Short mmCIF file of C-alpha atoms and ligand atoms in Angstrom, two decimals:
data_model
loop_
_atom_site.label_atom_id
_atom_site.label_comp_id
_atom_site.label_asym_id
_atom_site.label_seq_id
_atom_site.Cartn_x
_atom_site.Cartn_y
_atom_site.Cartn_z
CA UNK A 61 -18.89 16.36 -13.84
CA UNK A 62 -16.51 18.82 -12.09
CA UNK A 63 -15.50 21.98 -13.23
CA UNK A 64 -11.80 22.34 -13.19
CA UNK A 65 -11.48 26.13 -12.35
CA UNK A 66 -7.82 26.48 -11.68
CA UNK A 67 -5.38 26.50 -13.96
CA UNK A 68 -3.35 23.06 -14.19
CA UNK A 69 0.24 22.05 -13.55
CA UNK A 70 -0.01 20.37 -17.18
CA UNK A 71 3.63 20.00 -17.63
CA UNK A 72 3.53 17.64 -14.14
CA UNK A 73 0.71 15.72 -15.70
CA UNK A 74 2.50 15.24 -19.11
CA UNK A 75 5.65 13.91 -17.29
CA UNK A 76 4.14 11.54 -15.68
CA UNK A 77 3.08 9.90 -19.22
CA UNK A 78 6.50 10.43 -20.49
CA UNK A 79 8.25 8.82 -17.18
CA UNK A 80 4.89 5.86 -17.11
CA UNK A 81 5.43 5.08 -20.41
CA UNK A 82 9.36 4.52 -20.31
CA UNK A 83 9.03 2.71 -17.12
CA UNK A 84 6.21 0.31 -17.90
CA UNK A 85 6.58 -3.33 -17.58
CA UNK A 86 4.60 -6.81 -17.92
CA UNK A 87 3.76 -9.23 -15.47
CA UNK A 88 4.82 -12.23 -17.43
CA UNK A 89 7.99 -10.83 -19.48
CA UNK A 90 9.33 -8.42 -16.81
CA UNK A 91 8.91 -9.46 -13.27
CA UNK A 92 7.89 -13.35 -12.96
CA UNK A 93 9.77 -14.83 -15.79
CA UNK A 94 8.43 -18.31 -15.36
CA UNK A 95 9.94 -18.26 -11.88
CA UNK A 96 8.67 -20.02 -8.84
CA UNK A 97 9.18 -19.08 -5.13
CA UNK A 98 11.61 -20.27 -3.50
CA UNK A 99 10.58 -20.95 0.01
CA UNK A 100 14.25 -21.57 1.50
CA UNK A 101 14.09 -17.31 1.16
CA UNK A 102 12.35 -14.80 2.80
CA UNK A 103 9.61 -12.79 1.48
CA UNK A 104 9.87 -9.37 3.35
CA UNK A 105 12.75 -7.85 4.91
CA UNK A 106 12.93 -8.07 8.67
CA UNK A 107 12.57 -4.36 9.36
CA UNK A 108 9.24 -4.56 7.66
CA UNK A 109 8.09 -8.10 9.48
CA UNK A 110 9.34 -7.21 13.02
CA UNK A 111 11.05 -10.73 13.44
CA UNK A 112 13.82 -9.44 15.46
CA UNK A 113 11.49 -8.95 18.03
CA UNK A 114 10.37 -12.84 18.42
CA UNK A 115 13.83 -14.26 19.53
CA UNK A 116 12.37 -17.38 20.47
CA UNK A 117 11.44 -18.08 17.08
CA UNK A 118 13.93 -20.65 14.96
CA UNK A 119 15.80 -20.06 11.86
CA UNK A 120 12.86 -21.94 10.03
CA UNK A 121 10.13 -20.26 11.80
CA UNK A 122 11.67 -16.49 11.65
CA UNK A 123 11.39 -17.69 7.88
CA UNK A 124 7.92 -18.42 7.79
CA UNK A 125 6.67 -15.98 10.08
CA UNK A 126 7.89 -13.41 7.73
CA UNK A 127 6.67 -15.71 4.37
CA UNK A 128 3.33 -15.44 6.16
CA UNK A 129 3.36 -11.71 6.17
CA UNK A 130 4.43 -11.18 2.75
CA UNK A 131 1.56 -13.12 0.98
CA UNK A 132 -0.83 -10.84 2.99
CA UNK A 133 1.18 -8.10 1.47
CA UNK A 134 0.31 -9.13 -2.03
CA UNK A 135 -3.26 -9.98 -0.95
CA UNK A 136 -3.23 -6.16 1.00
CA UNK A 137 -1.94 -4.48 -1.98
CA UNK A 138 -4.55 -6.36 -4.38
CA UNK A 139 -6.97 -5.37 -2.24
CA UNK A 140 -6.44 -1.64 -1.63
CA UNK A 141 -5.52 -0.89 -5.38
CA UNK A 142 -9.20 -2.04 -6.02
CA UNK A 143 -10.66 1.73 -4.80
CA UNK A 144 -7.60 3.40 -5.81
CA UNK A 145 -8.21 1.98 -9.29
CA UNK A 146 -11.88 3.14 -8.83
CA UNK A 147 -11.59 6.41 -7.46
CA UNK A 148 -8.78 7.35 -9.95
CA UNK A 149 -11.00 6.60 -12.77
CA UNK A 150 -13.59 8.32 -11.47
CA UNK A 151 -11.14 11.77 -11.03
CA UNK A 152 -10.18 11.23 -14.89
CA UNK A 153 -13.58 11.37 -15.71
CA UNK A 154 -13.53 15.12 -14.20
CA UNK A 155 -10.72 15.74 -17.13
CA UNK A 156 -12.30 14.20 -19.98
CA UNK A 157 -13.39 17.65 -21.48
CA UNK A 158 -10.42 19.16 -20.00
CA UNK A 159 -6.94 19.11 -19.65
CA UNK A 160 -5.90 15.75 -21.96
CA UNK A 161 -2.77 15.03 -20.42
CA UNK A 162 -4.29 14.62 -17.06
CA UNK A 163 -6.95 12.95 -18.39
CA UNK A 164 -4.37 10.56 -20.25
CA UNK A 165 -2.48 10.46 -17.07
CA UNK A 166 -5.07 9.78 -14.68
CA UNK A 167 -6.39 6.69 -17.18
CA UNK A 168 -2.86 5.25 -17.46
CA UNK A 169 -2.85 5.19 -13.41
CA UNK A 170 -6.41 3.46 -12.91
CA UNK A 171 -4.75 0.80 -16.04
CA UNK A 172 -1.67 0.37 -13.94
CA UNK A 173 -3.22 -0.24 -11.18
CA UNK A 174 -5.47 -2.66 -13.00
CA UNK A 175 -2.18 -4.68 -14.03
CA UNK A 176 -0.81 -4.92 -10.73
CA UNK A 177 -4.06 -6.52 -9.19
CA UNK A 178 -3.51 -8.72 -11.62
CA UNK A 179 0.11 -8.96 -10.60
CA UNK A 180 -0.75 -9.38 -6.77
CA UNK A 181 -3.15 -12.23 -7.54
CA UNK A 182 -0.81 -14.42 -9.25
CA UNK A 183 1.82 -13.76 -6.68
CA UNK A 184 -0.60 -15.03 -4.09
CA UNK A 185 -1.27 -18.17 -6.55
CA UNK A 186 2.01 -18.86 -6.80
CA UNK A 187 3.27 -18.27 -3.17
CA UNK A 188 -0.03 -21.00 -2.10
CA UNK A 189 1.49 -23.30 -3.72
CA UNK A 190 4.26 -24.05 -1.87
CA UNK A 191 2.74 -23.28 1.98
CA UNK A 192 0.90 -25.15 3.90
CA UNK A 193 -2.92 -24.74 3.82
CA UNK A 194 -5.09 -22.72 5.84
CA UNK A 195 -4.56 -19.24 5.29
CA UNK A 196 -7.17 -17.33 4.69
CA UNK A 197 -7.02 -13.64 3.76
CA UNK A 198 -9.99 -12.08 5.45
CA UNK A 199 -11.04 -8.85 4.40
CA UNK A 200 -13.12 -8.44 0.73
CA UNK A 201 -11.42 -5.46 -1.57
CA UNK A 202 -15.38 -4.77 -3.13
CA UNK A 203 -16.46 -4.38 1.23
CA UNK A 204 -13.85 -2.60 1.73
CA UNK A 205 -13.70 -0.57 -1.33
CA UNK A 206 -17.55 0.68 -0.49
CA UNK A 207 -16.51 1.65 2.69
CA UNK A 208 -13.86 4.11 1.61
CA UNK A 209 -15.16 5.77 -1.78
CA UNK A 210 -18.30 6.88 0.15
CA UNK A 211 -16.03 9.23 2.13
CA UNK A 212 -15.19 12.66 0.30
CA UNK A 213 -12.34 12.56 -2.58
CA UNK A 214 -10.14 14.46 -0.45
CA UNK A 215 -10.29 11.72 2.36
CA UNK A 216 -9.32 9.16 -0.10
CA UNK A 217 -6.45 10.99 -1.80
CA UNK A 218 -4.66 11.74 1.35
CA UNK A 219 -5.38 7.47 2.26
CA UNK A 220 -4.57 7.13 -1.39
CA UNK A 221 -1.23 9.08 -0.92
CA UNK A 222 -0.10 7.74 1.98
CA UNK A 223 0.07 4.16 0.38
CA UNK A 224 1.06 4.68 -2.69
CA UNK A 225 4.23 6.64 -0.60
CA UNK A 226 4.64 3.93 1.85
CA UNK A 227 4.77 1.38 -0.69
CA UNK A 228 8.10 3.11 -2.38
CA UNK A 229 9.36 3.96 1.07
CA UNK A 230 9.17 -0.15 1.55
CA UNK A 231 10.90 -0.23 -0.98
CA UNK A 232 13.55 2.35 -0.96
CA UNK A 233 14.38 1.79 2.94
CA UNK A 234 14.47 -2.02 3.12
CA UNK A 235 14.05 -4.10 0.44
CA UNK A 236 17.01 -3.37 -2.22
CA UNK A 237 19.43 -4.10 0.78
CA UNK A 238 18.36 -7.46 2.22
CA UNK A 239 20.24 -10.05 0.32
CA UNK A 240 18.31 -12.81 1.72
CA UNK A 241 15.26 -11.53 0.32
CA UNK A 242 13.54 -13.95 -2.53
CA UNK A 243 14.94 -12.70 -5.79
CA UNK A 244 11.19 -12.77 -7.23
CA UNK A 245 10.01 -10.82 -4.21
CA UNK A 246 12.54 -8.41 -4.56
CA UNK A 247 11.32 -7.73 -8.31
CA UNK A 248 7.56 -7.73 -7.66
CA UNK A 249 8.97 -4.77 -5.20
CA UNK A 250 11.32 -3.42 -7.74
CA UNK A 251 8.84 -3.14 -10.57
CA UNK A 252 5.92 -1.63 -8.48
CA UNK A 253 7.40 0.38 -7.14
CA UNK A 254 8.91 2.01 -10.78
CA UNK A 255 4.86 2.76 -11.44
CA UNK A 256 3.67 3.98 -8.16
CA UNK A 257 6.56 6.76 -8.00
CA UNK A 258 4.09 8.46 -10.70
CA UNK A 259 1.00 7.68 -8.83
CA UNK A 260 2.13 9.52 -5.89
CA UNK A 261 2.83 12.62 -7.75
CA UNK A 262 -0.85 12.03 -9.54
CA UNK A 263 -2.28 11.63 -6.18
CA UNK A 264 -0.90 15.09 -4.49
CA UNK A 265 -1.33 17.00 -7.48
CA UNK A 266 -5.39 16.05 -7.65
CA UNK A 267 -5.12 15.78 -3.82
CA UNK A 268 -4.13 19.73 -3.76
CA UNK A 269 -6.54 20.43 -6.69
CA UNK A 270 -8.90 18.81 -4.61
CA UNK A 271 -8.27 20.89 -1.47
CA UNK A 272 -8.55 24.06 -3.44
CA UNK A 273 -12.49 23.67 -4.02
CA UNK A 274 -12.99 23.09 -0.26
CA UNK A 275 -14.63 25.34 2.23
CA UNK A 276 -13.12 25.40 5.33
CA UNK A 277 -16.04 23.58 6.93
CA UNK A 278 -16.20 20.43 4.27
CA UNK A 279 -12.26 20.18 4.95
CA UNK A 280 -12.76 20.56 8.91
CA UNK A 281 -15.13 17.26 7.94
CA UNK A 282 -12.59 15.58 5.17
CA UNK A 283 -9.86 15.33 8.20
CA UNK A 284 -12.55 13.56 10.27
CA UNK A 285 -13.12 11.19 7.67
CA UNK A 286 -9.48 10.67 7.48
CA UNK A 287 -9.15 9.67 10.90
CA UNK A 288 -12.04 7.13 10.18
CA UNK A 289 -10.17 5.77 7.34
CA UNK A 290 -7.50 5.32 8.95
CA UNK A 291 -9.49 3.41 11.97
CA UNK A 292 -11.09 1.46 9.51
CA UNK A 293 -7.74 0.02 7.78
CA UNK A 294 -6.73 -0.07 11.49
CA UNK A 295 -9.94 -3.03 11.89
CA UNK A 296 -8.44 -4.60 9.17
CA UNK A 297 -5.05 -5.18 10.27
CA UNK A 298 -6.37 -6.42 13.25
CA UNK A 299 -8.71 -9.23 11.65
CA UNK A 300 -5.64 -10.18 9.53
CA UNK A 301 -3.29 -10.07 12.46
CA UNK A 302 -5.13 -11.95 14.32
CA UNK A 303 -6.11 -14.86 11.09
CA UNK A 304 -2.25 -14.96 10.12
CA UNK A 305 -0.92 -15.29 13.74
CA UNK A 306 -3.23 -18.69 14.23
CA UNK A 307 -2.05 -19.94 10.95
CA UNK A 308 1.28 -18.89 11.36
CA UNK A 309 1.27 -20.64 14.51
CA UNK A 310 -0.76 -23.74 13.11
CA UNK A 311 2.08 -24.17 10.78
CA UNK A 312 5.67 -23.65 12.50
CA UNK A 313 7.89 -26.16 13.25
CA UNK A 314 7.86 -24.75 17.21
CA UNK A 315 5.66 -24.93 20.02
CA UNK A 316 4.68 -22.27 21.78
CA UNK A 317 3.95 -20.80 24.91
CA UNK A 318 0.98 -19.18 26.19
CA UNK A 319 3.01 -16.23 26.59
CA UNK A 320 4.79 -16.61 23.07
CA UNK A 321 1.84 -17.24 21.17
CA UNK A 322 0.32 -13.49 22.69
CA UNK A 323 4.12 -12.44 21.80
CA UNK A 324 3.46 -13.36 18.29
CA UNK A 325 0.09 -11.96 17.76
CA UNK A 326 1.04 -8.61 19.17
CA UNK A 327 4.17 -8.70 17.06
CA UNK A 328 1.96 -9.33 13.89
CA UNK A 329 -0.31 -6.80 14.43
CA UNK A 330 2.48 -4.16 15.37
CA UNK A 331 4.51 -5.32 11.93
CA UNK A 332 1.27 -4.53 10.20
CA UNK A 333 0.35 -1.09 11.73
CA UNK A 334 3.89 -0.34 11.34
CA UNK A 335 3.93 -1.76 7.13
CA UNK A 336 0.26 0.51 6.68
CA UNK A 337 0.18 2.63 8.37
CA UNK A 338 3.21 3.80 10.10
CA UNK A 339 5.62 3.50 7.53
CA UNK A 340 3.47 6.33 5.92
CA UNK A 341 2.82 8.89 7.85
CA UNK A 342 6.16 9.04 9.49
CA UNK A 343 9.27 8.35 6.66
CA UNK A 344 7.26 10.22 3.78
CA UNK A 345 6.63 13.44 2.39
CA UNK A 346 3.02 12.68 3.46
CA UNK A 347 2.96 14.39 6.78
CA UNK A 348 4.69 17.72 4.83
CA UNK A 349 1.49 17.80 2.73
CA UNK A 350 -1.05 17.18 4.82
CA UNK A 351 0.62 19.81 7.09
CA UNK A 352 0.36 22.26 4.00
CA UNK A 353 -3.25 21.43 3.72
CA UNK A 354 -4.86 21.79 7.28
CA UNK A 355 -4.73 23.86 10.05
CA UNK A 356 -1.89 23.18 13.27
CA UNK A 357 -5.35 22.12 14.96
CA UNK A 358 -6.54 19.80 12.03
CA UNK A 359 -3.02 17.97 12.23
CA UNK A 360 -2.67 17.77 15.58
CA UNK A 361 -6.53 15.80 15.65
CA UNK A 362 -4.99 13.23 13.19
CA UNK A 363 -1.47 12.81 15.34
CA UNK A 364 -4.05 12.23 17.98
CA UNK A 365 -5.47 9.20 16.24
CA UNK A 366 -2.81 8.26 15.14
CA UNK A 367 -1.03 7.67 18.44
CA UNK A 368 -2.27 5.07 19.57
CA UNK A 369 -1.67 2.77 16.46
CA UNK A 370 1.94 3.41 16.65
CA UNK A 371 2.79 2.89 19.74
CA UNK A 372 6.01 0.87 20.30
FE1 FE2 B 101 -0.04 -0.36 -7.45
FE1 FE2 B 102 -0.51 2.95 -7.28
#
């Protein structure tokens, strides 16, 4: 077990319960309340899907293109609270003879996330029932879960951070002022989002208590293991992209050219980059931690990576 040698911010901890507690909701009661989805709406908002930037695409189509791209959402965030459940239990466990209200704080995240697996598989049960078949979601949360906790605990807090911030900055920027967005959709948003505003602050404050206990060398390596993470999700996306643009295109009412169909594909995979990985380290307070963490040369390595995967 690790020894906690610094002095805790307890009082952040012990908010977090307070604010957790008030906030919490249940899957059945709060957010689906017997509902259905309603396929005549859309799932994500357009800045999040990219449609805009398929104009060939028909009312119906634009629809389902970005239906397509919200059940991966549900099926992404299922999959990547799997680790983040596991490696926040595993940073509780570093409490347990220590400060309680972490400890309580740190098991009410791993429960929370828990619930909104749960919540993220029904969503996908209930959104299959109304599409056509043949999607499949590719990657497997236990695969990818072993490839990420074998990577240092300060490489998956800052990946840890960065979602659990781009997931509120979803959304905050977009979601609460599409009106066409599904009603149900808009809640599962709504209500996760009320949970992982604690998570994030749970995530930077073990993230920082993590980076305390570093030498400089071990963090030099943490930031390359970052960059791998980051590549790694990056593989992801792609597979997905690439499995939900032949569905997507399997299943709409157009055809397509040779040219459109690449259109689409590159389109998917750009919404995606842009949904996990752009949408964090660019509109959150992620990149002002990280910079508070590393060295100008350390940050500048990860922009360098980064690059690439958000290109226009
Ligand atoms: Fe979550
Ligand atoms: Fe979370």
């Amino acid at each position: 077990m690790q020894a906690i040698a610094t002095p805790l911010p307890i009082d952040r901890y012990a908010k977090t319960i307070e604010v957790s507690k008030r906030v919490r909701w249940d899957i059945d009661r709060d957010v689906i309340r017997d509902r259905t989805f309603d396929l005549a709406r859309k799932f994500l908002p357009d800045g999040l899907s990219l449609v805009d930037q398929l104009p060939f695409l028909d009312a119906d189509d634009r629809r389902r293109y970005g239906q397509v791209q919200g059940r991966t959402y549900a099926n992404m965030f299922g999959l990547v609270e799997r680790f983040i459940g596991a490696k926040v239990l595993e940073l509780g466990r570093a409490h347990a003879l220590g400060d309680q209200a972490a400890m309580e704080a740190l098991v009410r995240f791993t429960d929370e996330e828990l619930k909104h697996q749960a919540l993220f598989r029904r969503i996908e049960a209930l959104v299959a029932r109304g599409m056509p078949a043949g999607y499949r979601f590719m990657p497997q949360p236990n695969d990818v879960a072993m490839f990420v906790l074998v990577r240092s605990t300060w490489a998956v807090l800052a990946l840890t951070l960065h979602i659990e911030l781009f997931s509120q900055s979803h959304y905050r920027q977009s979601i609460d002022d599409d009106p066409d967005v599904s009603p149900l959709y808009k809640d599962v948003f709504f209500f996760h989002w009320k949970e992982e505003s604690q998570h994030a602050i749970l995530d930077e404050l073990e993230w920082r208590r993590e980076d305390e206990s570093l030498s400089v060398e071990s963090r030099d390596r943490a930031v390359d293991e970052l960059i791998a993470l980051v590549a790694g999700i990056d593989e992801l996306l792609q597979v997905q992209a690439a499995a939900d643009t032949r569905y997507f295109i399997g299943s709409a009412g157009g055809e397509f050219t040779a040219a459109e169909a690449e259109q689409i594909g590159a389109t998917m995979l750009r919404a995606y980059r842009w949904q996990y990985i752009g949408s964090g380290v660019t509109h959150t307070r992620f990149p002002k931690v990280l910079g508070e963490l590393v060295t100008p040369a350390q940050a500048k390595r990860v922009e360098a990576a980064l690059a690439p995967l958000l290109a226009a």
